[in-house]
């Protein structure tokens, strides 16, 4: 069972995804980290996300590229953070192309869907800034959009997060055992 | 406090004026804290106090903020910091807000609380 949780920068999508992972079926619960831990800013971001996850009992697995080679026990639950970073790692690898990146991520999704009881994918909303980018970035955007369309097709829950509040586009968080508080309105 | 967010040019201020009961006139609205995202940018540039800015926003009747976090990660570090601080501030304000709206193509979508439209 797949959930896709997406939104803009600092919208609260990670916190929502972690709530889902804590509630969903499957054990043990893994946090699959896509970010390469290089540089001061990446380290700071990783520190912040680790503090968010502290005490939730998630195991961390490094998932910078080639998801289908991850070592995961059958029936586990995985939160993958995030498709934007994974796509960048795949497409900007030496020798990679738009097609190879898309293929690698698709087979990764196949693998996770088959292997895990629950998969929470964190996606990125980077498609509405009205900017025309040069070809490298344009190819990146095409792959990420294709990956997220595919994830949404397979998903039992698609939630967009705005200011920490979920807009449910497909399914229901209850499918993952999570409930929304009464103050959180759903739309449409 | 009512928080109104959305992309640039979506009709947030017009909607905020409807909410606060003020006319479409040119007079600045005391009840509306408009362009919070620009206040965050100025505050960061001037090395100001973001928590004081948050406090000021919380005291307002209606707070209007552009969503600025939905593009490719900016190359410039200060721009990255601006959009992240704006996003986190909006999350904090949304937690405290009685009502949160997102305006899309002039249409207010109520994300939290009871819709008044």
Short mmCIF file of C-alpha atoms in Angstrom, two decimals:
data_model
loop_
_atom_site.label_atom_id
_atom_site.label_comp_id
_atom_site.label_asym_id
_atom_site.label_seq_id
_atom_site.Cartn_x
_atom_site.Cartn_y
_atom_site.Cartn_z
CA UNK A 1 0.00 0.00 0.00
CA UNK A 2 1.46 3.31 -1.12
CA UNK A 3 0.88 6.86 0.16
CA UNK A 4 2.18 9.92 -1.67
CA UNK A 5 2.65 13.01 0.50
CA UNK A 6 3.83 16.13 -1.31
CA UNK A 7 4.10 19.88 -0.97
CA UNK A 8 6.44 22.82 -1.26
CA UNK A 9 9.53 23.60 0.77
CA UNK A 10 9.00 23.64 4.55
CA UNK A 11 5.26 22.92 4.24
CA UNK A 12 5.24 20.19 6.93
CA UNK A 13 5.17 17.21 4.55
CA UNK A 14 7.82 15.25 6.50
CA UNK A 15 5.99 15.61 9.79
CA UNK A 16 2.75 14.39 8.16
CA UNK A 17 4.58 11.49 6.46
CA UNK A 18 6.08 10.47 9.81
CA UNK A 19 2.63 10.49 11.42
CA UNK A 20 1.46 8.15 8.66
CA UNK A 21 4.47 5.86 9.05
CA UNK A 22 3.94 5.66 12.82
CA UNK A 23 0.32 4.57 12.31
CA UNK A 24 0.52 2.35 9.22
CA UNK A 25 0.74 -1.47 9.00
CA UNK A 26 4.15 -3.12 8.68
CA UNK A 27 7.23 -3.69 10.83
CA UNK A 28 9.92 -2.71 11.35
CA UNK A 29 9.52 0.89 10.27
CA UNK A 30 12.27 2.30 8.11
CA UNK A 31 13.23 5.83 7.15
CA UNK A 32 14.85 5.64 3.70
CA UNK A 33 17.09 8.71 3.40
CA UNK A 34 17.83 9.90 -0.14
CA UNK A 35 19.94 12.95 0.66
CA UNK A 36 23.71 12.63 0.24
CA UNK A 37 25.15 13.69 3.59
CA UNK A 38 27.72 16.12 2.16
CA UNK A 39 28.14 19.75 3.08
CA UNK A 40 27.23 21.90 6.04
CA UNK A 41 23.68 22.66 4.87
CA UNK A 42 22.88 18.97 4.21
CA UNK A 43 24.22 18.09 7.65
CA UNK A 44 22.06 20.79 9.24
CA UNK A 45 18.98 19.51 7.39
CA UNK A 46 19.76 15.94 8.42
CA UNK A 47 20.15 17.05 12.06
CA UNK A 48 16.76 18.79 11.94
CA UNK A 49 15.01 15.76 10.41
CA UNK A 50 16.70 13.38 12.90
CA UNK A 51 15.42 15.51 15.77
CA UNK A 52 11.90 15.32 14.25
CA UNK A 53 12.16 11.52 14.07
CA UNK A 54 13.78 11.02 17.48
CA UNK A 55 11.91 8.60 19.73
CA UNK A 56 9.65 7.32 16.96
CA UNK A 57 11.58 4.05 16.63
CA UNK A 58 12.38 4.32 12.93
CA UNK A 59 15.43 2.53 11.54
CA UNK A 60 17.41 4.51 8.96
CA UNK A 61 18.41 3.01 5.62
CA UNK A 62 20.51 4.98 3.11
CA UNK A 63 18.67 5.20 -0.23
CA UNK A 64 20.55 7.63 -2.44
CA UNK A 65 19.92 5.67 -5.65
CA UNK A 66 18.96 2.23 -7.02
CA UNK A 67 16.09 1.55 -4.62
CA UNK A 68 15.52 -1.97 -5.93
CA UNK A 69 18.84 -3.06 -4.35
CA UNK A 70 17.82 -1.95 -0.84
CA UNK A 71 18.05 -4.60 1.82
CA UNK A 72 14.63 -4.60 3.48
CA UNK A 73 12.73 -7.41 5.24
CA UNK A 74 9.41 -8.45 3.74
CA UNK A 75 6.38 -6.84 5.38
CA UNK A 76 8.19 -3.77 6.67
CA UNK A 77 7.01 -0.15 6.43
CA UNK A 78 9.11 2.47 4.68
CA UNK A 79 9.06 6.27 4.52
CA UNK A 80 11.11 7.45 1.52
CA UNK A 81 12.37 11.04 1.77
CA UNK A 82 12.21 12.31 -0.91
CA UNK A 83 11.40 11.67 -4.60
CA UNK A 84 12.91 15.03 -5.62
CA UNK A 85 16.28 14.15 -4.12
CA UNK A 86 16.18 10.57 -5.40
CA UNK A 87 15.40 11.82 -8.92
CA UNK A 88 18.29 14.30 -8.76
CA UNK A 89 20.68 11.59 -7.57
CA UNK A 90 19.61 9.23 -10.38
CA UNK A 91 19.54 11.70 -13.27
CA UNK A 92 22.69 13.62 -12.32
CA UNK A 93 24.77 10.42 -11.86
CA UNK A 94 27.65 10.00 -14.31
CA UNK A 95 26.41 8.26 -17.49
CA UNK A 96 22.73 8.50 -16.53
CA UNK A 97 19.98 9.71 -18.86
CA UNK A 98 16.38 10.78 -18.46
CA UNK A 99 15.28 7.27 -19.50
CA UNK A 100 17.71 5.40 -17.22
CA UNK A 101 16.74 7.57 -14.25
CA UNK A 102 13.04 6.96 -14.81
CA UNK A 103 13.63 3.22 -15.28
CA UNK A 104 15.67 2.95 -12.06
CA UNK A 105 13.05 4.78 -10.00
CA UNK A 106 10.16 2.80 -11.51
CA UNK A 107 11.79 -0.52 -10.71
CA UNK A 108 12.51 0.84 -7.23
CA UNK A 109 8.79 1.56 -6.77
CA UNK A 110 7.96 -1.95 -8.04
CA UNK A 111 10.38 -3.39 -5.50
CA UNK A 112 9.04 -1.36 -2.56
CA UNK A 113 5.42 -2.06 -3.43
CA UNK A 114 6.10 -5.79 -3.61
CA UNK A 115 8.35 -5.96 -0.53
CA UNK A 116 6.71 -3.61 1.98
CA UNK A 117 3.37 -3.63 3.79
CA UNK A 118 3.29 0.18 3.64
CA UNK A 119 5.26 2.71 1.62
CA UNK A 120 5.04 6.44 2.35
CA UNK A 121 6.63 8.47 -0.45
CA UNK A 122 7.47 12.13 0.13
CA UNK A 123 7.17 14.12 -3.10
CA UNK A 124 7.87 17.70 -4.07
CA UNK A 125 5.72 20.43 -5.54
CA UNK A 126 8.17 22.21 -7.86
CA UNK A 127 6.07 22.55 -10.99
CA UNK A 128 4.31 25.87 -10.60
CA UNK A 129 6.90 28.65 -10.48
CA UNK A 130 6.47 29.78 -14.12
CA UNK A 131 10.20 29.53 -14.81
CA UNK A 132 11.63 28.01 -18.03
CA UNK A 133 14.75 26.12 -17.04
CA UNK A 134 17.70 24.97 -19.16
CA UNK A 135 17.57 21.41 -20.49
CA UNK A 136 19.26 19.65 -17.53
CA UNK A 137 16.77 21.02 -15.03
CA UNK A 138 13.87 20.60 -17.49
CA UNK A 139 14.74 16.88 -17.85
CA UNK A 140 14.90 16.58 -14.06
CA UNK A 141 11.42 18.14 -13.78
CA UNK A 142 10.02 15.77 -16.44
CA UNK A 143 11.32 12.69 -14.62
CA UNK A 144 10.13 13.87 -11.21
CA UNK A 145 6.67 14.68 -12.61
CA UNK A 146 6.45 11.26 -14.30
CA UNK A 147 7.54 9.50 -11.08
CA UNK A 148 4.98 11.38 -9.00
CA UNK A 149 2.17 10.72 -11.52
CA UNK A 150 3.04 7.04 -11.40
CA UNK A 151 3.22 7.06 -7.58
CA UNK A 152 -0.18 8.77 -7.41
CA UNK A 153 -1.68 6.17 -9.78
CA UNK A 154 -0.51 3.36 -7.52
CA UNK A 155 -1.25 5.15 -4.24
CA UNK A 156 -4.11 4.47 -1.84
CA UNK A 157 -3.60 7.96 -0.38
CA UNK A 158 -2.42 11.17 -2.06
CA UNK A 159 -2.08 14.13 0.31
CA UNK A 160 -0.83 17.62 -0.49
CA UNK A 161 0.41 19.54 2.54
CA UNK A 162 -0.01 23.32 2.88
CA UNK A 163 1.14 25.11 6.05
CA UNK A 164 1.14 21.75 7.84
CA UNK A 165 -2.48 21.06 6.80
CA UNK A 166 -3.39 18.13 4.54
CA UNK A 167 -5.48 18.43 1.38
CA UNK A 168 -6.52 14.90 0.48
CA UNK A 169 -6.62 14.37 -3.29
CA UNK A 170 -7.16 10.61 -3.23
CA UNK A 171 -8.07 7.97 -0.63
CA UNK A 172 -8.00 8.50 3.11
CA UNK A 173 -5.37 8.57 5.89
CA UNK A 174 -7.56 6.07 7.76
CA UNK A 175 -6.40 3.43 5.26
CA UNK A 176 -2.98 3.83 6.90
CA UNK A 177 -4.41 3.80 10.41
CA UNK A 178 -3.94 7.56 10.81
CA UNK A 179 -6.74 9.93 11.68
CA UNK A 180 -6.99 13.67 11.18
CA UNK A 181 -7.96 15.97 13.99
CA UNK A 182 -11.37 17.62 13.75
CA UNK A 183 -9.77 21.00 13.03
CA UNK A 184 -8.13 19.77 9.86
CA UNK A 185 -10.58 20.23 7.02
CA UNK A 186 -10.39 18.08 3.97
CA UNK A 187 -10.96 19.21 0.44
CA UNK A 188 -12.35 18.86 -2.09
CA UNK B 1 -6.35 35.11 13.46
CA UNK B 2 -7.18 34.07 9.92
CA UNK B 3 -4.32 32.96 7.67
CA UNK B 4 -4.69 33.38 3.89
CA UNK B 5 -2.02 31.79 1.69
CA UNK B 6 -1.66 31.08 -2.01
CA UNK B 7 0.52 31.75 -5.04
CA UNK B 8 1.22 35.24 -6.38
CA UNK B 9 -1.72 36.97 -8.04
CA UNK B 10 -4.37 34.50 -6.88
CA UNK B 11 -6.70 37.02 -5.23
CA UNK B 12 -5.56 36.69 -1.62
CA UNK B 13 -5.77 40.37 -0.68
CA UNK B 14 -9.19 40.85 -2.25
CA UNK B 15 -10.44 37.85 -0.27
CA UNK B 16 -8.76 39.10 2.92
CA UNK B 17 -10.59 42.42 2.48
CA UNK B 18 -13.89 40.56 2.10
CA UNK B 19 -13.13 38.67 5.30
CA UNK B 20 -12.17 41.74 7.28
CA UNK B 21 -15.19 43.66 6.02
CA UNK B 22 -13.13 46.49 4.57
CA UNK B 23 -14.00 48.08 1.23
CA UNK B 24 -12.03 47.72 -1.98
CA UNK B 25 -10.66 51.25 -1.45
CA UNK B 26 -7.03 52.32 -1.57
CA UNK B 27 -6.71 52.88 2.16
CA UNK B 28 -4.34 50.42 3.83
CA UNK B 29 -6.14 47.96 6.05
CA UNK B 30 -5.15 48.05 9.68
CA UNK B 31 -6.75 44.63 10.21
CA UNK B 32 -4.71 42.92 7.47
CA UNK B 33 -1.04 41.98 7.69
CA UNK B 34 -0.31 41.73 3.96
CA UNK B 35 2.80 40.27 2.23
CA UNK B 36 4.17 38.40 5.22
CA UNK B 37 6.70 36.66 2.92
CA UNK B 38 8.30 40.04 2.13
CA UNK B 39 8.39 40.94 5.82
CA UNK B 40 10.27 37.66 6.45
CA UNK B 41 12.75 38.51 3.68
CA UNK B 42 13.36 42.00 5.08
CA UNK B 43 13.70 40.62 8.58
CA UNK B 44 16.33 38.07 7.47
CA UNK B 45 18.25 40.71 5.47
CA UNK B 46 18.33 43.07 8.41
CA UNK B 47 19.22 40.36 10.91
CA UNK B 48 15.92 41.03 12.72
CA UNK B 49 13.92 38.91 15.12
CA UNK B 50 11.65 36.40 13.39
CA UNK B 51 9.83 35.54 16.60
CA UNK B 52 8.85 39.22 17.02
CA UNK B 53 7.53 39.14 13.46
CA UNK B 54 5.56 35.96 14.27
CA UNK B 55 4.12 37.67 17.35
CA UNK B 56 3.04 40.70 15.30
CA UNK B 57 1.37 38.37 12.76
CA UNK B 58 -0.44 36.51 15.54
CA UNK B 59 -1.88 39.80 16.82
CA UNK B 60 -3.36 40.63 13.39
CA UNK B 61 -6.89 39.79 12.35
CA UNK B 62 -5.97 38.53 8.91
CA UNK B 63 -2.48 37.52 7.73
CA UNK B 64 -1.76 37.21 4.01
CA UNK B 65 1.30 35.34 2.75
CA UNK B 66 2.47 34.23 -0.70
CA UNK B 67 3.35 30.56 -1.03
CA UNK B 68 6.97 30.69 -2.19
CA UNK B 69 8.14 27.12 -1.54
CA UNK B 70 6.94 25.46 -4.76
CA UNK B 71 9.88 25.92 -7.10
CA UNK B 72 13.24 24.34 -7.78
CA UNK B 73 15.56 24.72 -4.77
CA UNK B 74 17.21 28.15 -5.26
CA UNK B 75 20.95 28.24 -5.91
CA UNK B 76 21.33 31.17 -3.55
CA UNK B 77 21.66 30.24 0.10
CA UNK B 78 19.82 33.32 1.38
CA UNK B 79 16.90 32.55 -0.95
CA UNK B 80 16.79 28.98 0.34
CA UNK B 81 16.74 30.29 3.88
CA UNK B 82 14.00 32.82 3.05
CA UNK B 83 11.62 30.25 1.58
CA UNK B 84 12.22 27.77 4.41
CA UNK B 85 11.73 30.34 7.18
CA UNK B 86 8.58 31.57 5.42
CA UNK B 87 7.26 28.00 5.17
CA UNK B 88 7.98 27.24 8.82
CA UNK B 89 6.44 30.51 9.97
CA UNK B 90 3.29 29.72 7.97
CA UNK B 91 3.12 26.27 9.60
CA UNK B 92 3.41 27.89 13.05
CA UNK B 93 0.76 30.50 12.21
CA UNK B 94 -1.55 27.81 10.77
CA UNK B 95 -1.31 25.89 14.04
CA UNK B 96 -2.50 28.96 15.97
CA UNK B 97 -4.96 30.25 13.38
CA UNK B 98 -8.68 29.89 13.87
CA UNK B 99 -9.15 29.53 10.10
CA UNK B 100 -6.74 28.90 7.22
CA UNK B 101 -7.58 29.52 3.57
CA UNK B 102 -5.61 28.92 0.41
CA UNK B 103 -6.73 31.02 -2.54
CA UNK B 104 -6.41 29.38 -5.98
CA UNK B 105 -7.49 31.34 -9.10
CA UNK B 106 -9.54 33.62 -6.87
CA UNK B 107 -11.27 30.67 -5.19
CA UNK B 108 -10.77 30.39 -1.42
CA UNK B 109 -10.28 26.80 -0.24
CA UNK B 110 -10.74 26.39 3.51
CA UNK B 111 -7.98 24.18 4.95
CA UNK B 112 -8.80 24.59 8.64
CA UNK B 113 -11.76 25.78 10.72
CA UNK B 114 -15.18 26.91 9.61
CA UNK B 115 -15.42 28.49 6.18
CA UNK B 116 -17.10 31.91 6.04
CA UNK B 117 -17.48 31.91 2.29
#
